[in-house]
């Protein structure tokens, strides 16, 4: 909600500036040593600047696009800049456009070190957007905004137009100039074949399920029968790391759960817990990975889904799973 308010406030102010015929200027921010240093450093031209041409279809650019280095992005986005930087942001380019019918739009391009980082930044923000649209690798839109991911870049457009598809068309033109698309991060490959709720796949560098220990995790919501279960997979660097993390999470659940019991036959070790709000959690460790399932489905649904995920981990990440012979029937 805070992110939505922040985005809405920035967009409203910038659209007002665009409507008045001026180039967007950064919102005021408190001065600090870090900000002062960033301001003093010359901003190098980003390769993204070439994507914001003077004409994009029937859209015309107002002025010269502004380039922001990762270090200076706080001058433009305020506190939200730190979230973008946490995904290895390289730089950002912002330009304003209009059409003869009165349409106006602010186009933002964010360039990241790797496609997986770009997907992570995109996937943790798309909850604000409602409608799937065919732009880039993947995109979501509302009446006045569009968020898209393609390769190493995230595209965000905020605007208004009498044409309901105008922003989508603009986004498609920009995305076409971004080069070849890429697949989602390999950490999400284990979801193949499962009934993933569309638009819920996430690769996050931030706290997940309320735990800092689960930063850099893959997440999704999975249908299991009539229920929907939230799934998190944290890929570790070694079996020892996974075991330490699993024990830390089990200790945390022991303090808060109403009941907690071991589960046999899933991964190296597993437990099932129920909290005072009747929410269920099943966690298991499989080699390098720790997997957590959470929701209000019955225990049988959790176990079936956990077994399916463990099998997919064996198939997609052999280094991080136990051999099938070590898994006994539940």
mmCIF file of C-alpha atoms in Angstrom:
data_model
loop_
_atom_site.group_PDB
_atom_site.id
_atom_site.type_symbol
_atom_site.label_atom_id
_atom_site.label_comp_id
_atom_site.label_asym_id
_atom_site.label_seq_id
_atom_site.Cartn_x
_atom_site.Cartn_y
_atom_site.Cartn_z
ATOM 1 C CA UNK A 1 0.000 0.000 0.000
ATOM 2 C CA UNK A 2 2.772 2.448 0.860
ATOM 3 C CA UNK A 3 4.466 1.656 -2.450
ATOM 4 C CA UNK A 4 1.200 2.244 -4.280
ATOM 5 C CA UNK A 5 0.748 5.613 -2.582
ATOM 6 C CA UNK A 6 4.343 6.594 -3.289
ATOM 7 C CA UNK A 7 4.093 5.594 -6.946
ATOM 8 C CA UNK A 8 0.762 7.350 -7.316
ATOM 9 C CA UNK A 9 2.017 10.554 -5.724
ATOM 10 C CA UNK A 10 5.144 10.699 -7.888
ATOM 11 C CA UNK A 11 3.186 9.881 -11.039
ATOM 12 C CA UNK A 12 0.510 12.488 -10.315
ATOM 13 C CA UNK A 13 3.097 15.194 -9.772
ATOM 14 C CA UNK A 14 5.092 14.275 -12.861
ATOM 15 C CA UNK A 15 2.015 14.075 -15.069
ATOM 16 C CA UNK A 16 1.015 17.547 -13.899
ATOM 17 C CA UNK A 17 4.463 18.803 -14.920
ATOM 18 C CA UNK A 18 4.188 17.072 -18.301
ATOM 19 C CA UNK A 19 0.758 18.588 -18.880
ATOM 20 C CA UNK A 20 2.235 22.041 -18.274
ATOM 21 C CA UNK A 21 4.782 21.402 -21.029
ATOM 22 C CA UNK A 22 7.923 21.111 -18.908
ATOM 23 C CA UNK A 23 10.474 18.330 -18.578
ATOM 24 C CA UNK A 24 10.129 16.233 -15.406
ATOM 25 C CA UNK A 25 12.376 17.357 -12.559
ATOM 26 C CA UNK A 26 13.329 15.194 -9.580
ATOM 27 C CA UNK A 27 11.207 15.515 -6.430
ATOM 28 C CA UNK A 28 12.899 17.334 -3.578
ATOM 29 C CA UNK A 29 14.889 15.111 -1.218
ATOM 30 C CA UNK A 30 16.809 15.758 2.003
ATOM 31 C CA UNK A 31 20.454 16.621 1.459
ATOM 32 C CA UNK A 32 23.005 14.134 2.659
ATOM 33 C CA UNK A 33 26.643 13.308 2.079
ATOM 34 C CA UNK A 34 25.650 10.382 -0.150
ATOM 35 C CA UNK A 35 23.252 12.493 -2.202
ATOM 36 C CA UNK A 36 25.781 15.307 -2.531
ATOM 37 C CA UNK A 37 28.414 12.867 -3.765
ATOM 38 C CA UNK A 38 25.956 11.376 -6.275
ATOM 39 C CA UNK A 39 25.075 14.855 -7.560
ATOM 40 C CA UNK A 40 28.730 15.724 -8.079
ATOM 41 C CA UNK A 41 29.440 12.612 -10.122
ATOM 42 C CA UNK A 42 28.904 13.038 -13.886
ATOM 43 C CA UNK A 43 26.037 10.916 -15.229
ATOM 44 C CA UNK A 44 27.140 8.717 -18.118
ATOM 45 C CA UNK A 45 24.793 8.223 -21.022
ATOM 46 C CA UNK A 46 22.812 4.999 -20.669
ATOM 47 C CA UNK A 47 22.248 2.709 -23.675
ATOM 48 C CA UNK A 48 18.586 2.890 -22.683
ATOM 49 C CA UNK A 49 18.433 6.536 -23.789
ATOM 50 C CA UNK A 50 18.394 5.430 -27.433
ATOM 51 C CA UNK A 51 15.173 3.498 -26.761
ATOM 52 C CA UNK A 52 13.275 6.703 -25.980
ATOM 53 C CA UNK A 53 13.275 8.151 -29.492
ATOM 54 C CA UNK A 54 11.755 11.502 -30.425
ATOM 55 C CA UNK A 55 8.841 9.665 -32.028
ATOM 56 C CA UNK A 56 7.328 6.388 -30.839
ATOM 57 C CA UNK A 57 4.450 5.671 -33.176
ATOM 58 C CA UNK A 58 2.135 8.674 -32.853
ATOM 59 C CA UNK A 59 3.690 9.665 -29.518
ATOM 60 C CA UNK A 60 6.071 12.648 -29.466
ATOM 61 C CA UNK A 61 8.763 13.154 -26.857
ATOM 62 C CA UNK A 62 8.938 16.307 -24.738
ATOM 63 C CA UNK A 63 12.548 17.405 -24.244
ATOM 64 C CA UNK A 64 15.561 15.195 -23.596
ATOM 65 C CA UNK A 65 15.279 11.967 -21.529
ATOM 66 C CA UNK A 66 16.860 12.183 -18.088
ATOM 67 C CA UNK A 67 19.409 9.538 -17.053
ATOM 68 C CA UNK A 68 19.760 8.536 -13.411
ATOM 69 C CA UNK A 69 22.659 6.498 -12.095
ATOM 70 C CA UNK A 70 21.783 3.876 -9.487
ATOM 71 C CA UNK A 71 23.480 6.003 -6.816
ATOM 72 C CA UNK A 72 21.447 9.108 -7.689
ATOM 73 C CA UNK A 73 18.061 7.425 -8.167
ATOM 74 C CA UNK A 74 16.871 8.526 -4.710
ATOM 75 C CA UNK A 75 16.644 12.068 -6.077
ATOM 76 C CA UNK A 76 13.922 10.827 -8.414
ATOM 77 C CA UNK A 77 12.167 8.020 -6.527
ATOM 78 C CA UNK A 78 12.915 8.854 -2.906
ATOM 79 C CA UNK A 79 13.010 5.884 -0.472
ATOM 80 C CA UNK A 80 11.764 3.430 -3.119
ATOM 81 C CA UNK A 81 15.082 3.786 -4.956
ATOM 82 C CA UNK A 82 16.722 1.465 -2.432
ATOM 83 C CA UNK A 83 14.390 -1.358 -3.445
ATOM 84 C CA UNK A 84 15.400 -0.959 -7.082
ATOM 85 C CA UNK A 85 19.089 -0.852 -6.138
ATOM 86 C CA UNK A 86 18.751 -4.090 -4.153
ATOM 87 C CA UNK A 87 18.245 -5.880 -7.490
ATOM 88 C CA UNK A 88 21.610 -4.730 -8.904
ATOM 89 C CA UNK A 89 20.250 -1.726 -10.782
ATOM 90 C CA UNK A 90 22.705 -0.121 -13.214
ATOM 91 C CA UNK A 91 20.805 2.987 -14.274
ATOM 92 C CA UNK A 92 17.436 4.422 -15.275
ATOM 93 C CA UNK A 93 16.196 6.681 -18.074
ATOM 94 C CA UNK A 94 12.988 8.738 -17.890
ATOM 95 C CA UNK A 95 11.209 10.596 -20.688
ATOM 96 C CA UNK A 96 7.812 12.237 -21.190
ATOM 97 C CA UNK A 97 5.570 11.858 -24.248
ATOM 98 C CA UNK A 98 2.264 13.177 -25.571
ATOM 99 C CA UNK A 99 -0.134 12.701 -28.483
ATOM 100 C CA UNK A 100 -2.385 15.058 -30.412
ATOM 101 C CA UNK A 101 -5.485 13.630 -28.744
ATOM 102 C CA UNK A 102 -4.308 14.930 -25.353
ATOM 103 C CA UNK A 103 -2.685 11.703 -24.172
ATOM 104 C CA UNK A 104 0.332 12.110 -21.901
ATOM 105 C CA UNK A 105 2.743 9.496 -20.572
ATOM 106 C CA UNK A 106 5.846 9.209 -18.450
ATOM 107 C CA UNK A 107 8.119 6.376 -19.639
ATOM 108 C CA UNK A 108 10.685 4.879 -17.242
ATOM 109 C CA UNK A 109 13.315 2.281 -18.181
ATOM 110 C CA UNK A 110 15.360 0.495 -15.502
ATOM 111 C CA UNK A 111 18.458 -1.468 -16.544
ATOM 112 C CA UNK A 112 19.821 -4.276 -14.352
ATOM 113 C CA UNK A 113 22.980 -6.355 -14.274
ATOM 114 C CA UNK A 114 21.226 -9.581 -15.293
ATOM 115 C CA UNK A 115 17.790 -10.650 -16.587
ATOM 116 C CA UNK A 116 17.107 -12.490 -13.303
ATOM 117 C CA UNK A 117 17.624 -9.231 -11.382
ATOM 118 C CA UNK A 118 15.268 -7.398 -13.741
ATOM 119 C CA UNK A 119 12.626 -10.098 -13.321
ATOM 120 C CA UNK A 120 13.005 -9.867 -9.549
ATOM 121 C CA UNK A 121 12.446 -6.110 -9.516
ATOM 122 C CA UNK A 122 9.480 -6.508 -11.858
ATOM 123 C CA UNK A 123 7.882 -9.466 -10.102
ATOM 124 C CA UNK A 124 7.846 -7.842 -6.660
ATOM 125 C CA UNK A 125 5.939 -4.820 -8.025
ATOM 126 C CA UNK A 126 3.366 -6.285 -10.371
ATOM 127 C CA UNK A 127 0.874 -6.794 -7.544
ATOM 128 C CA UNK A 128 -0.144 -3.180 -8.105
ATOM 129 C CA UNK A 129 -1.208 -3.993 -11.662
ATOM 130 C CA UNK A 130 -4.278 -5.924 -12.667
ATOM 131 C CA UNK A 131 -4.529 -6.915 -16.350
ATOM 132 C CA UNK A 132 -2.104 -9.153 -18.260
ATOM 133 C CA UNK A 133 -0.995 -7.527 -21.529
ATOM 134 C CA UNK A 134 1.254 -8.851 -24.353
ATOM 135 C CA UNK A 135 4.226 -6.525 -23.877
ATOM 136 C CA UNK A 136 7.848 -7.714 -23.549
ATOM 137 C CA UNK A 137 8.435 -11.021 -21.777
ATOM 138 C CA UNK A 138 5.559 -10.292 -19.415
ATOM 139 C CA UNK A 139 3.488 -7.253 -18.466
ATOM 140 C CA UNK A 140 0.577 -6.105 -16.332
ATOM 141 C CA UNK A 141 -1.497 -2.953 -16.691
ATOM 142 C CA UNK A 142 -4.197 -0.804 -15.137
ATOM 143 C CA UNK A 143 -6.108 2.060 -16.708
ATOM 144 C CA UNK A 144 -3.286 4.545 -16.144
ATOM 145 C CA UNK A 145 -0.149 2.409 -15.830
ATOM 146 C CA UNK A 146 1.848 -0.433 -17.320
ATOM 147 C CA UNK A 147 4.686 -2.522 -15.892
ATOM 148 C CA UNK A 148 6.691 -4.812 -18.179
ATOM 149 C CA UNK A 149 9.820 -6.967 -18.061
ATOM 150 C CA UNK A 150 12.081 -7.846 -20.973
ATOM 151 C CA UNK A 151 15.634 -9.155 -20.666
ATOM 152 C CA UNK A 152 17.719 -6.906 -18.422
ATOM 153 C CA UNK A 153 15.142 -4.113 -18.416
ATOM 154 C CA UNK A 154 11.973 -3.163 -16.560
ATOM 155 C CA UNK A 155 9.619 -0.738 -18.307
ATOM 156 C CA UNK A 156 7.124 1.355 -16.366
ATOM 157 C CA UNK A 157 4.653 3.762 -17.995
ATOM 158 C CA UNK A 158 2.269 6.067 -16.159
ATOM 159 C CA UNK A 159 -0.144 8.220 -18.136
ATOM 160 C CA UNK A 160 -3.632 9.094 -19.231
ATOM 161 C CA UNK A 161 -5.360 8.854 -22.604
ATOM 162 C CA UNK A 162 -8.865 8.777 -24.099
ATOM 163 C CA UNK A 163 -7.705 5.618 -25.901
ATOM 164 C CA UNK A 164 -7.886 2.671 -23.500
ATOM 165 C CA UNK A 165 -5.070 0.824 -25.328
ATOM 166 C CA UNK A 166 -2.752 3.800 -25.867
ATOM 167 C CA UNK A 167 -0.329 3.037 -23.028
ATOM 168 C CA UNK A 168 -0.210 -0.626 -23.997
ATOM 169 C CA UNK A 169 0.612 0.310 -27.597
ATOM 170 C CA UNK A 170 3.345 2.679 -26.400
ATOM 171 C CA UNK A 171 4.775 -0.032 -24.164
ATOM 172 C CA UNK A 172 4.836 -2.505 -27.044
ATOM 173 C CA UNK A 173 6.824 -0.069 -29.205
ATOM 174 C CA UNK A 174 9.393 0.558 -26.466
ATOM 175 C CA UNK A 175 9.686 -3.136 -25.564
ATOM 176 C CA UNK A 176 10.314 -4.074 -29.207
ATOM 177 C CA UNK A 177 13.467 -1.936 -29.141
ATOM 178 C CA UNK A 178 14.859 -3.715 -26.073
ATOM 179 C CA UNK A 179 16.241 -6.695 -27.980
ATOM 180 C CA UNK A 180 15.621 -10.379 -27.403
ATOM 181 C CA UNK A 181 13.625 -11.565 -24.436
ATOM 182 C CA UNK A 182 14.808 -14.120 -21.906
ATOM 183 C CA UNK A 183 13.325 -16.868 -19.784
ATOM 184 C CA UNK A 184 12.477 -16.494 -16.115
ATOM 185 C CA UNK A 185 15.167 -17.219 -13.498
ATOM 186 C CA UNK A 186 16.269 -20.853 -13.310
ATOM 187 C CA UNK A 187 15.273 -20.902 -9.632
ATOM 188 C CA UNK A 188 11.630 -20.953 -10.797
ATOM 189 C CA UNK A 189 12.064 -24.013 -13.054
ATOM 190 C CA UNK A 190 10.771 -26.357 -10.344
ATOM 191 C CA UNK A 191 7.287 -24.848 -10.840
ATOM 192 C CA UNK A 192 6.975 -26.394 -14.300
ATOM 193 C CA UNK A 193 3.979 -28.708 -14.464
ATOM 194 C CA UNK A 194 2.366 -27.328 -11.305
ATOM 195 C CA UNK A 195 -0.855 -25.301 -11.338
ATOM 196 C CA UNK A 196 0.734 -21.898 -10.796
ATOM 197 C CA UNK A 197 -1.707 -19.030 -10.318
ATOM 198 C CA UNK A 198 -0.882 -16.671 -13.231
ATOM 199 C CA UNK A 199 1.139 -13.629 -12.279
ATOM 200 C CA UNK A 200 2.301 -14.941 -8.894
ATOM 201 C CA UNK A 201 5.840 -16.119 -9.742
ATOM 202 C CA UNK A 202 8.358 -13.993 -7.864
ATOM 203 C CA UNK A 203 12.133 -13.899 -7.479
ATOM 204 C CA UNK A 204 12.779 -11.665 -4.485
ATOM 205 C CA UNK A 205 15.931 -10.196 -2.946
ATOM 206 C CA UNK A 206 13.843 -8.852 -0.065
ATOM 207 C CA UNK A 207 12.371 -10.385 3.100
ATOM 208 C CA UNK A 208 9.957 -13.196 2.229
ATOM 209 C CA UNK A 209 7.117 -14.578 4.358
ATOM 210 C CA UNK A 210 8.217 -11.998 6.920
ATOM 211 C CA UNK A 211 11.725 -13.474 7.319
ATOM 212 C CA UNK A 212 15.038 -11.853 6.405
ATOM 213 C CA UNK A 213 16.542 -15.360 6.222
ATOM 214 C CA UNK A 214 14.523 -15.987 3.042
ATOM 215 C CA UNK A 215 15.948 -13.157 0.960
ATOM 216 C CA UNK A 216 16.819 -14.300 -2.578
ATOM 217 C CA UNK A 217 13.981 -16.802 -2.828
ATOM 218 C CA UNK A 218 11.608 -18.003 -5.537
ATOM 219 C CA UNK A 219 7.908 -17.772 -4.697
ATOM 220 C CA UNK A 220 4.549 -18.569 -6.277
ATOM 221 C CA UNK A 221 0.968 -19.457 -5.430
ATOM 222 C CA UNK A 222 -0.044 -22.986 -6.424
ATOM 223 C CA UNK A 223 -3.507 -24.472 -6.824
ATOM 224 C CA UNK A 224 -3.899 -27.804 -5.071
ATOM 225 C CA UNK A 225 -7.426 -29.102 -5.518
ATOM 226 C CA UNK A 226 -9.777 -26.367 -4.302
ATOM 227 C CA UNK A 227 -7.051 -24.672 -2.257
ATOM 228 C CA UNK A 228 -4.289 -22.206 -3.072
ATOM 229 C CA UNK A 229 -0.960 -22.698 -1.296
ATOM 230 C CA UNK A 230 1.868 -20.183 -1.189
ATOM 231 C CA UNK A 231 5.229 -21.793 -1.991
ATOM 232 C CA UNK A 232 8.731 -20.489 -1.277
ATOM 233 C CA UNK A 233 11.972 -22.076 -2.410
ATOM 234 C CA UNK A 234 15.254 -20.782 -1.001
ATOM 235 C CA UNK A 235 18.237 -22.172 -2.957
ATOM 236 C CA UNK A 236 21.260 -22.421 -0.686
ATOM 237 C CA UNK A 237 24.969 -22.645 -1.395
ATOM 238 C CA UNK A 238 25.531 -25.953 0.391
ATOM 239 C CA UNK A 239 23.744 -28.673 2.333
ATOM 240 C CA UNK A 240 25.175 -27.272 5.555
ATOM 241 C CA UNK A 241 23.728 -23.823 4.796
ATOM 242 C CA UNK A 242 20.356 -25.382 4.023
ATOM 243 C CA UNK A 243 20.393 -27.405 7.232
ATOM 244 C CA UNK A 244 21.269 -24.324 9.309
ATOM 245 C CA UNK A 245 18.492 -22.298 7.679
ATOM 246 C CA UNK A 246 15.967 -25.101 8.096
ATOM 247 C CA UNK A 247 16.774 -25.410 11.805
ATOM 248 C CA UNK A 248 16.533 -21.653 12.256
ATOM 249 C CA UNK A 249 13.114 -21.603 10.614
ATOM 250 C CA UNK A 250 11.897 -24.624 12.603
ATOM 251 C CA UNK A 251 12.997 -22.925 15.843
ATOM 252 C CA UNK A 252 11.095 -19.800 14.853
ATOM 253 C CA UNK A 253 7.978 -21.832 14.061
ATOM 254 C CA UNK A 254 8.256 -23.715 17.363
ATOM 255 C CA UNK A 255 7.912 -20.413 19.209
ATOM 256 C CA UNK A 256 4.817 -19.316 17.286
ATOM 257 C CA UNK A 257 3.003 -22.497 16.195
ATOM 258 C CA UNK A 258 0.107 -24.108 18.008
ATOM 259 C CA UNK A 259 1.325 -27.558 16.944
ATOM 260 C CA UNK A 260 4.406 -28.777 15.077
ATOM 261 C CA UNK A 261 5.076 -32.356 13.971
ATOM 262 C CA UNK A 262 7.707 -34.119 11.833
ATOM 263 C CA UNK A 263 6.730 -35.334 8.359
ATOM 264 C CA UNK A 264 8.338 -38.469 6.940
ATOM 265 C CA UNK A 265 9.079 -39.096 3.294
ATOM 266 C CA UNK A 266 9.540 -35.524 2.049
ATOM 267 C CA UNK A 267 13.109 -34.441 1.271
ATOM 268 C CA UNK A 268 15.845 -34.911 3.863
ATOM 269 C CA UNK A 269 13.601 -33.749 6.702
ATOM 270 C CA UNK A 270 10.289 -31.949 7.046
ATOM 271 C CA UNK A 271 7.763 -30.656 9.564
ATOM 272 C CA UNK A 272 4.127 -29.568 9.538
ATOM 273 C CA UNK A 273 2.920 -26.736 11.783
ATOM 274 C CA UNK A 274 -0.388 -25.061 12.542
ATOM 275 C CA UNK A 275 -0.587 -21.614 14.109
ATOM 276 C CA UNK A 276 -3.289 -20.116 16.319
ATOM 277 C CA UNK A 277 -5.032 -18.631 13.253
ATOM 278 C CA UNK A 278 -5.486 -22.111 11.735
ATOM 279 C CA UNK A 279 -2.936 -21.390 9.003
ATOM 280 C CA UNK A 280 -0.798 -24.383 8.034
ATOM 281 C CA UNK A 281 2.909 -24.512 7.188
ATOM 282 C CA UNK A 282 4.896 -27.402 5.757
ATOM 283 C CA UNK A 283 8.650 -26.941 5.413
ATOM 284 C CA UNK A 284 11.208 -29.380 4.100
ATOM 285 C CA UNK A 285 14.892 -29.488 3.264
ATOM 286 C CA UNK A 286 16.120 -31.165 0.085
ATOM 287 C CA UNK A 287 19.867 -30.996 -0.345
ATOM 288 C CA UNK A 288 20.809 -27.339 -0.873
ATOM 289 C CA UNK A 289 17.171 -26.144 -0.869
ATOM 290 C CA UNK A 290 14.696 -25.161 1.824
ATOM 291 C CA UNK A 291 11.054 -25.152 0.721
ATOM 292 C CA UNK A 292 8.141 -23.668 2.667
ATOM 293 C CA UNK A 293 4.445 -24.166 1.887
ATOM 294 C CA UNK A 294 1.885 -21.983 3.623
ATOM 295 C CA UNK A 295 -1.906 -21.648 3.481
ATOM 296 C CA UNK A 296 -5.188 -22.978 4.844
ATOM 297 C CA UNK A 297 -5.460 -26.186 2.858
ATOM 298 C CA UNK A 298 -5.781 -29.540 4.669
ATOM 299 C CA UNK A 299 -2.570 -31.414 5.585
ATOM 300 C CA UNK A 300 -3.064 -33.943 2.782
ATOM 301 C CA UNK A 301 -2.952 -31.182 0.161
ATOM 302 C CA UNK A 302 0.303 -29.858 1.628
ATOM 303 C CA UNK A 303 1.938 -33.290 1.593
ATOM 304 C CA UNK A 304 0.874 -34.023 -2.006
ATOM 305 C CA UNK A 305 2.228 -30.690 -3.193
ATOM 306 C CA UNK A 306 5.450 -31.071 -1.192
ATOM 307 C CA UNK A 307 6.058 -34.496 -2.740
ATOM 308 C CA UNK A 308 5.473 -33.075 -6.221
ATOM 309 C CA UNK A 309 7.888 -30.202 -5.594
ATOM 310 C CA UNK A 310 10.540 -32.543 -4.183
ATOM 311 C CA UNK A 311 10.266 -34.664 -7.335
ATOM 312 C CA UNK A 312 10.666 -31.589 -9.545
ATOM 313 C CA UNK A 313 13.690 -30.460 -7.571
ATOM 314 C CA UNK A 314 15.282 -33.857 -8.170
ATOM 315 C CA UNK A 315 14.629 -33.406 -11.895
ATOM 316 C CA UNK A 316 15.673 -29.762 -12.287
ATOM 317 C CA UNK A 317 18.450 -29.285 -9.716
ATOM 318 C CA UNK A 318 20.227 -32.620 -9.143
ATOM 319 C CA UNK A 319 22.982 -30.990 -7.074
ATOM 320 C CA UNK A 320 20.505 -29.799 -4.458
ATOM 321 C CA UNK A 321 18.339 -32.836 -3.815
ATOM 322 C CA UNK A 322 18.488 -36.197 -2.135
ATOM 323 C CA UNK A 323 18.456 -39.331 -4.300
ATOM 324 C CA UNK A 324 15.046 -40.837 -4.926
ATOM 325 C CA UNK A 325 16.136 -44.019 -3.115
ATOM 326 C CA UNK A 326 16.474 -42.028 0.100
ATOM 327 C CA UNK A 327 12.834 -40.920 0.066
ATOM 328 C CA UNK A 328 10.475 -43.327 1.777
ATOM 329 C CA UNK A 329 6.727 -43.427 1.274
ATOM 330 C CA UNK A 330 4.683 -41.268 3.677
#
